[in-house]
Short mmCIF file of C-alpha atoms in Angstrom, two decimals:
data_model
loop_
_atom_site.label_atom_id
_atom_site.label_comp_id
_atom_site.label_asym_id
_atom_site.label_seq_id
_atom_site.Cartn_x
_atom_site.Cartn_y
_atom_site.Cartn_z
CA UNK A 7 0.00 0.00 0.00
CA UNK A 8 1.14 3.52 -0.73
CA UNK A 9 2.22 5.65 2.22
CA UNK A 10 0.19 8.75 2.84
CA UNK A 11 2.30 11.88 2.33
CA UNK A 12 2.70 13.81 5.55
CA UNK A 13 1.90 17.47 5.55
CA UNK A 14 4.77 19.07 7.47
CA UNK A 15 5.00 22.78 8.30
CA UNK A 16 7.21 24.91 6.01
CA UNK A 17 9.79 25.19 8.83
CA UNK A 18 10.34 21.43 8.66
CA UNK A 19 11.37 21.58 5.02
CA UNK A 20 13.62 24.59 5.69
CA UNK A 21 15.28 22.58 8.50
CA UNK A 22 15.92 19.69 6.12
CA UNK A 23 17.60 22.07 3.66
CA UNK A 24 19.72 23.59 6.43
CA UNK A 25 20.87 20.13 7.49
CA UNK A 26 21.93 19.42 3.91
CA UNK A 27 23.83 22.71 3.72
CA UNK A 28 25.33 21.82 7.12
CA UNK A 29 26.92 18.72 5.61
CA UNK A 30 24.35 15.97 6.16
CA UNK A 31 23.97 14.70 2.61
CA UNK A 32 21.92 11.55 3.28
CA UNK A 33 18.25 12.32 2.63
CA UNK A 34 17.02 9.57 4.97
CA UNK A 35 19.30 10.74 7.81
CA UNK A 36 18.11 14.33 7.41
CA UNK A 37 14.52 13.09 7.51
CA UNK A 38 15.21 11.03 10.61
CA UNK A 39 16.84 13.97 12.39
CA UNK A 40 13.82 16.09 11.56
CA UNK A 41 11.51 13.56 13.23
CA UNK A 42 13.06 14.81 16.47
CA UNK A 43 11.83 18.35 15.84
CA UNK A 44 8.51 19.76 16.90
CA UNK A 45 6.85 23.16 16.89
CA UNK A 46 7.74 25.23 19.95
CA UNK A 47 4.37 26.60 21.06
CA UNK A 48 5.88 29.11 23.51
CA UNK A 49 8.76 30.51 21.49
CA UNK A 50 7.58 29.76 17.95
CA UNK A 51 9.92 28.03 15.55
CA UNK A 52 11.14 24.50 16.14
CA UNK A 53 12.65 22.72 19.14
CA UNK A 54 14.16 19.31 19.82
CA UNK A 55 11.75 16.67 21.19
CA UNK A 56 14.60 14.76 22.80
CA UNK A 57 16.33 15.86 25.98
CA UNK A 58 19.73 16.85 24.57
CA UNK A 59 21.10 17.82 28.00
CA UNK A 60 20.35 14.34 29.34
CA UNK A 61 21.81 12.64 26.28
CA UNK A 62 24.96 14.75 26.50
CA UNK A 63 25.47 14.20 30.22
CA UNK A 64 24.86 10.44 29.92
CA UNK A 65 26.67 9.77 26.66
CA UNK A 66 29.30 7.59 28.35
CA UNK A 67 26.53 5.31 29.68
CA UNK A 68 24.56 5.35 26.42
CA UNK A 69 27.62 4.59 24.29
CA UNK A 70 29.25 2.27 26.82
CA UNK A 71 29.78 -1.31 25.75
CA UNK A 72 31.98 -3.24 28.15
CA UNK A 73 32.82 -6.18 25.89
CA UNK A 74 36.31 -6.03 24.37
CA UNK A 75 36.25 -5.47 20.63
CA UNK A 76 36.24 -8.79 18.82
CA UNK A 77 35.12 -10.76 21.90
CA UNK A 78 31.63 -12.27 21.90
CA UNK A 79 28.87 -10.72 23.97
CA UNK A 80 27.04 -13.56 25.75
CA UNK A 81 23.86 -11.67 26.65
CA UNK A 82 20.57 -11.84 24.77
CA UNK A 83 20.64 -9.53 21.76
CA UNK A 84 17.89 -8.63 19.32
CA UNK A 85 18.60 -7.04 15.95
CA UNK A 86 15.88 -5.48 13.82
CA UNK A 87 17.07 -4.78 10.31
CA UNK A 88 15.45 -2.99 7.40
CA UNK A 89 15.18 -5.13 4.31
CA UNK A 90 16.56 -2.27 2.19
CA UNK A 91 19.36 -1.41 4.64
CA UNK A 92 22.97 -1.61 3.52
CA UNK A 93 24.16 -2.17 7.10
CA UNK A 94 22.99 -5.69 7.95
CA UNK A 95 23.30 -8.07 5.03
CA UNK A 96 22.77 -11.81 4.79
CA UNK A 97 26.52 -12.31 4.35
CA UNK A 98 27.10 -10.54 7.71
CA UNK A 99 24.83 -12.75 9.81
CA UNK A 100 27.51 -15.40 10.43
CA UNK A 101 29.93 -12.82 11.85
CA UNK A 102 27.15 -11.20 13.88
CA UNK A 103 26.32 -14.61 15.35
CA UNK A 104 30.00 -15.12 16.27
CA UNK A 105 30.01 -11.85 18.21
CA UNK A 106 26.47 -12.22 19.61
CA UNK A 107 25.89 -15.98 19.99
CA UNK A 108 22.53 -15.49 21.74
CA UNK A 109 21.21 -13.16 19.08
CA UNK A 110 17.93 -13.08 17.25
CA UNK A 111 17.36 -11.07 14.09
CA UNK A 112 14.20 -9.87 12.36
CA UNK A 113 14.03 -8.09 9.03
CA UNK A 114 11.31 -5.60 8.15
CA UNK A 115 10.73 -5.68 4.41
CA UNK A 116 10.51 -2.48 2.41
CA UNK A 117 12.33 -0.18 4.83
CA UNK A 118 15.90 1.06 5.16
CA UNK A 119 18.26 1.52 8.09
CA UNK A 120 15.93 3.69 10.21
CA UNK A 121 13.41 0.89 10.78
CA UNK A 122 11.87 2.52 13.86
CA UNK A 123 11.24 5.77 11.93
CA UNK A 124 10.01 4.17 8.70
CA UNK A 125 7.87 1.45 10.28
CA UNK A 126 7.25 2.35 13.94
CA UNK A 127 4.23 0.10 14.49
CA UNK A 128 5.91 -3.02 13.12
CA UNK A 129 9.09 -2.20 15.05
CA UNK A 130 7.15 -1.87 18.30
CA UNK A 131 5.26 -5.10 17.61
CA UNK A 132 8.53 -6.98 17.03
CA UNK A 133 10.07 -5.58 20.22
CA UNK A 134 6.99 -6.43 22.29
CA UNK A 135 6.91 -9.97 20.86
CA UNK A 136 10.61 -10.40 21.66
CA UNK A 137 10.25 -9.11 25.23
CA UNK A 138 7.25 -11.31 25.93
#
């Protein structure tokens, strides 16, 4: 089925152009970044939905991964890949399994790397099924 075109405010499209001028060439990445913008009702213009201060102050925890590079991680791991993504390919699954022996992988057809942005309902359904 054909996706319904979203009707974004003019500011959204201006933000996308500014991101391109700012050096972010990838159209999908610019679109994903813009999903984190919303209209600021108090100040006008746009503001970030995410709490940038919290992300910045907790970046070491967010980015922390205490398994030495090249060593397997023995915990449960769930990968959700977009069928059109260039990042997780069939030929990579063997190496991923070596590094994450208790992994499970699901592929969402018809979407790229930003699965959660392109197909949020299916992504949430997969996560809920995995957690249950």
